[in-house]
Amino acid sequence: MVPDLLDNLLVAAYLIPTLIGLVLVAPFGKTLGDKLAGRFEIMDTERGRITAGLQLITFFGFAVSAQTFWISSKISEGGNFCSSSAVFNCDDLIGNAELNVDPIFGLSWGMIGMVIFAFLLFMVLVLKNEPNGEYTERFINLGSLITASGILVILLLVSYEVQEGKICLYCTTAHIANIAALIGFLRLRRLHDDKSAWNAK
Amino acid sequence: MKGKLTIDDNAGTVGSAALSVASLFFIAIMIIAFTANPVAIGTDVGERAPDVEGKAYNGTSWVEFDFESYFDTTWEEGNTSGEWVAIIFMDTDCPYCQQSASSQSQWASTYSSNNPNWNGPHVNFLASATELDIQGHETSRAEIQEFRSDYNHNFPYIDDIDQDNMKEWGIPGTPNYFLIQPDGIIAWVSDNTNEDLEDAIIRLTPRDGA
């Protein structure tokens, strides 16, 4: 019972900030942004709110990917981590040597997630600190492209979950982070097209 | 010597972001490296045995085979209560497999918890029966059942007529033996050694009171 609770708390530690990030990048996140504006100056503008949301999403996407990579390493040692339930069981997915690596290069999905989210976080930091820099448009387009490609990977990984009849909550959190990041980059793209909204103070 | 210098107004921002993310990545990798010790899956000694899949004949019917159920990942070296696994990759039409089949039935009964004269751990014997790509080696489940019965084998025979397990394990020829620890780690491989499976069991398994 206790391990179940700890396991759920750990998933929640990644999922809740990711969902807050999703709310911030979503059009309806203005209410939350306005409430936080008194405390965080960046929330004053829509661009600031979206980049702050993206920062949260990509950071926790990176963290949960690192966690899945760690879990796959621990399972290969012979331990078990999250096999407490028949359906919510990430050991059978992250611990499956055939399913926990990409089918082309054999790289761990956790490691791929870490690299991708780290790169997204790098681009978000640049966009946040230099919104009118020479890399702005390139990074917004690249971020949109990477996260849109991530949808194909999510579909493949969900097909593995369906095939095995198991759901991995850590993986699902990483998938939500990718979808949330896609929404954020698409909203930044639209905002960037409107120069007055982009540069609003 | 004259050099052409250009000013990049974004260099500071990009460099600072890259440094922050690289540091974060490095810290995460170091934490993983220090807290996990991954074991590779493979067929060499010290690696975790790959899965064996298919239907197995248990003497009465062909049932789904669960290789993982033979292992206890919490087993610790020296513990005599854990059950070991000896897996034989064979072909019913291979003459060497036929020659060694009688020894296998003897080993299976000797290195068993049912033998009061054996003070070591129980060794579960398994056979993965394949069909080598050699003329005259065509086989079937009926032939596998007959082979098992002819040599009085009482251990499960896994149907690997499609060679899936053989390919997964990288088996070059038959018979091929592996001795696996109770935690699923390969302890001994018959390739490139003059030692037979029986000697490996005696040498590697722990004994009560030893």
XYZ file of C-alpha atoms in Angstrom:
411
model
C 0.000 0.000 0.000
C 2.774 2.413 0.961
C 4.788 1.797 -2.218
C 1.584 2.427 -4.236
C 1.121 5.767 -2.525
C 4.768 6.778 -2.977
C 4.622 5.739 -6.602
C 1.504 7.845 -7.213
C 3.042 10.812 -5.375
C 6.136 10.608 -7.550
C 4.058 10.536 -10.736
C 2.031 13.483 -9.382
C 5.267 15.408 -8.739
C 5.917 15.326 -12.499
C 2.337 15.457 -13.733
C 0.977 18.406 -11.734
C 3.639 20.973 -12.838
C 3.256 19.698 -16.420
C -0.505 20.285 -16.245
C 0.057 23.763 -14.754
C 2.353 24.441 -17.708
C -0.356 23.190 -20.062
C -2.883 25.574 -18.507
C -0.416 28.464 -18.877
C 0.202 27.842 -22.572
C -3.498 27.267 -23.316
C -5.721 30.208 -24.359
C -7.714 29.858 -21.136
C -4.548 30.137 -19.046
C -4.854 33.941 -18.916
C -6.845 33.790 -15.672
C -4.115 31.788 -13.948
C -1.449 34.005 -15.523
C -3.144 37.168 -14.238
C -3.308 35.715 -10.727
C 0.389 34.901 -10.821
C 1.378 38.208 -12.460
C 1.735 39.987 -9.113
C 4.343 37.476 -8.049
C 6.003 36.702 -11.400
C 6.517 39.663 -13.730
C 6.848 37.408 -16.774
C 3.130 36.529 -16.529
C 2.182 40.105 -17.436
C 2.287 39.377 -21.167
C 0.892 36.513 -23.217
C 4.330 35.729 -24.629
C 5.779 35.646 -21.137
C 2.983 33.376 -19.914
C 3.446 30.915 -22.782
C 7.243 30.784 -22.454
C 6.921 30.302 -18.674
C 4.450 27.461 -19.293
C 6.785 25.932 -21.879
C 9.668 26.201 -19.445
C 7.688 24.223 -16.849
C 6.544 21.640 -19.414
C 9.954 21.016 -20.957
C 11.730 20.908 -17.589
C 9.327 18.337 -16.139
C 9.220 16.472 -19.471
C 12.998 16.195 -19.163
C 12.748 15.107 -15.514
C 10.144 12.402 -16.135
C 12.150 11.107 -19.126
C 15.223 10.875 -16.879
C 13.085 8.996 -14.363
C 11.969 6.444 -17.002
C 15.588 6.004 -18.118
C 16.556 5.404 -14.485
C 13.685 2.922 -14.030
C 14.729 0.937 -17.131
C 18.294 0.779 -15.762
C 17.097 -0.371 -12.318
C 14.812 -3.031 -13.816
C 17.692 -4.430 -15.864
C 19.542 -4.917 -12.555
C 16.716 -7.218 -11.523
C 14.755 -4.865 -9.318
C 11.172 -3.800 -9.750
C 9.821 -0.318 -9.462
C 6.202 0.178 -10.410
C 4.444 -3.131 -10.949
C 1.936 -2.684 -8.153
C -1.143 -2.914 -10.349
C -2.143 -5.151 -13.255
C -3.013 -2.217 -15.531
C -0.877 0.657 -14.202
C 2.353 -1.217 -14.548
C 5.381 0.494 -16.019
C 7.832 -2.343 -15.216
C 6.357 -4.522 -17.959
C 6.765 -1.711 -20.497
C 9.909 0.152 -19.385
C 11.464 -3.191 -18.386
C 10.654 -4.853 -21.702
C 13.950 -4.998 -23.590
C 12.195 -4.990 -26.960
C 9.747 -2.176 -26.288
C 11.888 0.179 -24.202
C 14.192 1.083 -27.079
C 13.543 2.702 -30.440
C 13.217 0.171 -33.284
C 15.903 1.778 -35.497
C 18.931 2.619 -33.346
C 18.044 0.675 -30.205
C 18.321 3.781 -28.006
C 16.336 3.894 -24.767
C 13.107 5.913 -25.116
C 13.941 7.522 -21.755
C 17.290 8.762 -23.084
C 15.658 10.014 -26.304
C 13.097 11.892 -24.186
C 15.864 13.454 -22.105
C 17.724 14.711 -25.189
C 14.579 16.051 -26.885
C 13.192 17.830 -23.818
C 16.634 19.239 -22.975
C 16.868 20.700 -26.487
C 13.321 22.082 -26.255
C 14.182 23.627 -22.881
C 17.285 25.225 -24.412
C 15.184 26.786 -27.188
C 12.551 27.999 -24.712
C 15.252 29.647 -22.569
C 16.659 31.431 -25.620
C 13.150 32.539 -26.696
C 12.405 33.780 -23.203
C 15.619 35.768 -22.778
C 15.933 37.055 -26.353
C 12.396 37.177 -27.820
C 13.453 39.259 -30.824
C 16.750 37.577 -31.528
C 17.858 36.095 -34.818
C 17.002 32.562 -33.648
C 13.418 33.324 -32.593
C 11.528 32.279 -35.722
C 13.846 29.323 -36.339
C 13.430 27.997 -32.795
C 9.639 28.420 -32.799
C 9.418 26.476 -36.069
C 11.889 23.850 -34.901
C 10.054 23.411 -31.588
C 6.741 22.983 -33.412
C 8.283 20.469 -35.817
C 9.983 18.391 -33.105
C 6.894 18.204 -30.870
C 4.626 17.464 -33.857
C 6.962 14.575 -34.819
C 6.712 13.460 -31.205
C 3.014 12.695 -31.804
C 4.054 9.827 -34.118
C 6.329 8.435 -31.398
C 3.490 8.754 -28.857
C 1.180 6.790 -31.178
C 3.805 4.047 -31.484
C 4.312 3.885 -27.706
C 0.557 3.897 -27.015
C 0.244 0.988 -29.475
C 2.787 -0.886 -27.291
C 0.638 -0.147 -24.221
C -2.470 -1.440 -25.997
C -0.566 -4.520 -27.191
C 0.646 -5.289 -23.650
C -2.611 -4.229 -21.963
C -0.631 -2.045 -19.535
C -0.384 1.684 -18.903
C 2.865 3.336 -17.836
C 2.039 6.534 -15.941
C 5.573 7.932 -16.224
C 5.490 7.451 -19.996
C 1.993 8.979 -20.167
C 3.263 12.048 -18.285
C 6.069 12.434 -20.847
C 3.484 12.093 -23.657
C 1.313 14.800 -22.061
C 4.410 17.025 -21.799
C 5.088 16.594 -25.526
C 1.478 17.426 -26.470
C 1.479 20.425 -24.113
C 4.782 21.632 -25.611
C 3.293 21.302 -29.118
C 0.340 23.487 -28.064
C 2.770 26.005 -26.545
C 4.991 26.229 -29.629
C 1.962 26.526 -31.948
C 0.572 29.348 -29.794
C 3.980 31.073 -29.776
C 4.060 30.737 -33.570
C 0.673 32.394 -33.936
C 1.664 35.123 -31.471
C 4.940 35.766 -33.305
C 2.981 36.456 -36.511
C 1.316 39.395 -34.740
C 4.277 41.667 -34.005
C 2.326 44.057 -31.763
C 1.064 41.194 -29.545
C 4.532 39.602 -29.505
C 6.196 42.830 -28.364
C 3.407 43.905 -25.997
C 4.736 45.096 -22.636
C 47.641 39.061 -40.032
C 44.128 40.448 -40.262
C 41.095 38.553 -38.991
C 37.466 39.281 -39.667
C 35.475 39.602 -36.472
C 31.681 39.626 -36.344
C 29.432 40.579 -33.478
C 26.720 38.092 -32.490
C 24.243 39.932 -30.274
C 22.556 36.642 -29.317
C 25.679 34.755 -28.342
C 25.326 35.569 -24.646
C 21.732 34.371 -24.468
C 22.341 31.227 -26.504
C 25.534 30.382 -24.617
C 23.940 30.902 -21.242
C 20.886 28.765 -22.147
C 23.122 26.043 -23.602
C 25.269 26.037 -20.466
C 22.216 25.789 -18.179
C 20.676 22.908 -20.140
C 23.998 21.075 -20.549
C 24.579 21.331 -16.790
C 21.078 20.002 -16.103
C 21.634 17.111 -18.524
C 25.021 16.313 -17.012
C 23.627 16.302 -13.459
C 20.752 13.986 -14.486
C 23.126 11.559 -16.213
C 25.474 11.545 -13.214
C 22.582 10.791 -10.829
C 21.468 7.893 -13.067
C 25.036 6.614 -13.409
C 25.656 6.637 -9.650
C 22.328 5.125 -8.588
C 21.790 2.460 -11.268
C 23.951 -0.371 -12.488
C 22.222 -1.690 -15.605
C 22.786 -5.278 -16.694
C 22.783 -5.915 -20.415
C 20.490 -8.540 -21.902
C 22.436 -11.096 -23.882
C 23.795 -14.610 -24.006
C 27.274 -14.085 -22.558
C 28.192 -14.994 -19.003
C 27.087 -12.198 -16.650
C 24.317 -10.959 -18.920
C 20.595 -11.287 -18.290
C 19.131 -14.171 -20.292
C 16.830 -13.080 -23.135
C 13.223 -14.260 -23.084
C 12.193 -17.668 -24.405
C 8.765 -17.595 -25.988
C 6.316 -20.090 -27.399
C 4.197 -23.034 -26.389
C 5.735 -25.704 -24.185
C 4.892 -29.383 -23.969
C 4.679 -30.461 -20.321
C 3.932 -34.140 -20.891
C 0.214 -33.751 -21.344
C -0.461 -30.666 -23.484
C 1.083 -27.623 -25.171
C 0.720 -24.613 -22.906
C 1.933 -21.002 -23.019
C 5.495 -20.905 -21.704
C 6.474 -18.282 -19.115
C 10.279 -18.147 -18.914
C 10.315 -15.280 -16.399
C 8.400 -17.372 -13.852
C 11.581 -19.449 -13.371
C 13.516 -16.518 -11.936
C 13.638 -14.649 -8.671
C 15.385 -11.317 -9.187
C 15.936 -10.901 -5.435
C 18.172 -14.003 -5.286
C 21.628 -13.401 -3.851
C 24.802 -15.271 -4.698
C 25.438 -18.223 -2.381
C 21.762 -18.711 -1.511
C 21.060 -22.450 -1.963
C 17.283 -22.124 -1.991
C 17.086 -20.470 -5.427
C 16.341 -22.723 -8.398
C 18.773 -22.678 -11.317
C 17.854 -23.189 -14.963
C 19.643 -25.335 -17.539
C 18.334 -24.650 -21.024
C 19.208 -26.869 -23.971
C 18.800 -25.630 -27.530
C 18.335 -28.763 -29.658
C 16.905 -30.276 -32.809
C 15.207 -33.672 -32.630
C 16.995 -34.756 -35.855
C 20.461 -33.663 -34.765
C 22.632 -36.753 -34.052
C 24.633 -34.987 -31.304
C 21.367 -34.008 -29.585
C 20.223 -37.625 -29.724
C 23.553 -38.838 -28.292
C 23.416 -36.437 -25.357
C 19.686 -36.857 -24.627
C 20.215 -39.803 -22.253
C 22.735 -37.822 -20.175
C 20.264 -34.966 -19.963
C 17.535 -37.127 -18.393
C 20.107 -38.402 -15.896
C 21.282 -34.853 -15.033
C 17.688 -33.653 -14.632
C 16.974 -36.315 -12.037
C 20.375 -36.013 -10.297
C 20.408 -32.223 -9.836
C 16.896 -32.088 -8.494
C 15.479 -31.309 -5.053
C 13.862 -34.765 -5.264
C 17.301 -36.385 -5.099
C 18.258 -36.803 -1.393
C 21.915 -37.340 -2.356
C 22.215 -33.911 -3.994
C 22.904 -31.110 -1.495
C 22.825 -28.323 -4.074
C 19.984 -26.257 -5.479
C 17.257 -27.622 -7.727
C 18.121 -27.252 -11.416
C 15.142 -26.826 -13.753
C 15.882 -28.340 -17.147
C 14.276 -26.842 -20.261
C 14.621 -27.766 -23.914
C 14.004 -25.401 -26.804
C 13.361 -27.612 -29.835
C 14.122 -26.030 -33.171
C 14.238 -27.137 -36.806
C 17.669 -26.575 -38.327
C 17.807 -25.498 -41.973
C 19.236 -28.841 -43.066
C 17.590 -31.319 -45.404
C 15.982 -34.141 -43.445
C 15.616 -32.058 -40.285
C 11.922 -31.256 -40.810
C 10.151 -31.584 -37.487
C 6.755 -31.180 -35.883
C 5.208 -30.959 -32.430
C 4.378 -34.693 -32.648
C 8.070 -35.447 -33.311
C 9.104 -33.284 -30.348
C 6.652 -35.138 -28.080
C 7.987 -38.469 -29.316
C 11.617 -37.425 -28.740
C 10.810 -36.295 -25.217
C 9.070 -39.554 -24.468
C 11.781 -41.752 -26.089
C 14.475 -40.313 -23.806
C 12.280 -40.247 -20.673
C 12.640 -36.490 -20.305
C 10.281 -35.049 -17.727
C 11.108 -31.374 -18.369
C 9.248 -28.913 -20.624
C 9.991 -28.797 -24.363
C 9.416 -25.405 -25.967
C 8.275 -25.284 -29.590
C 10.931 -23.263 -31.468
C 10.300 -24.780 -34.881
C 10.156 -21.222 -36.312
C 13.701 -20.598 -34.848
C 12.592 -17.382 -33.091
C 14.264 -18.263 -29.787
C 17.311 -19.680 -31.529
C 17.816 -16.394 -33.412
C 17.127 -14.291 -30.309
C 19.788 -16.242 -28.401
C 22.214 -16.316 -31.354
C 22.562 -20.102 -31.278
C 25.123 -21.215 -33.906
C 24.295 -24.945 -33.759
C 22.781 -27.687 -31.635
C 23.002 -28.888 -28.966
C 23.821 -25.692 -27.088
C 23.583 -25.377 -23.308
C 23.219 -22.465 -20.900
C 23.243 -22.590 -17.101
C 21.331 -19.667 -15.614
C 21.393 -18.414 -12.020
C 18.110 -18.096 -10.089
C 18.149 -14.321 -10.737
C 18.177 -14.815 -14.519
C 21.867 -14.034 -15.070
C 23.752 -16.452 -17.330
C 26.404 -18.349 -15.330
C 27.801 -20.673 -17.979
C 27.649 -21.172 -21.763
C 28.640 -24.395 -23.524
C 30.252 -22.586 -26.482
C 34.051 -22.573 -26.620
C 34.529 -24.796 -23.578
C 35.429 -28.421 -22.972
C 33.437 -28.473 -19.753
C 30.038 -30.184 -19.975
C 26.825 -29.027 -18.330
C 27.130 -31.474 -15.443
C 30.621 -30.239 -14.522
C 29.381 -26.653 -14.757
C 26.484 -27.391 -12.379
C 28.851 -29.000 -9.866
C 31.378 -26.167 -10.155
C 29.023 -23.197 -10.081
C 26.056 -24.018 -7.870
C 26.280 -23.417 -4.102
C 25.958 -26.331 -1.631
C 24.224 -26.691 1.705
C 26.788 -26.525 4.504
C 29.615 -25.505 2.190
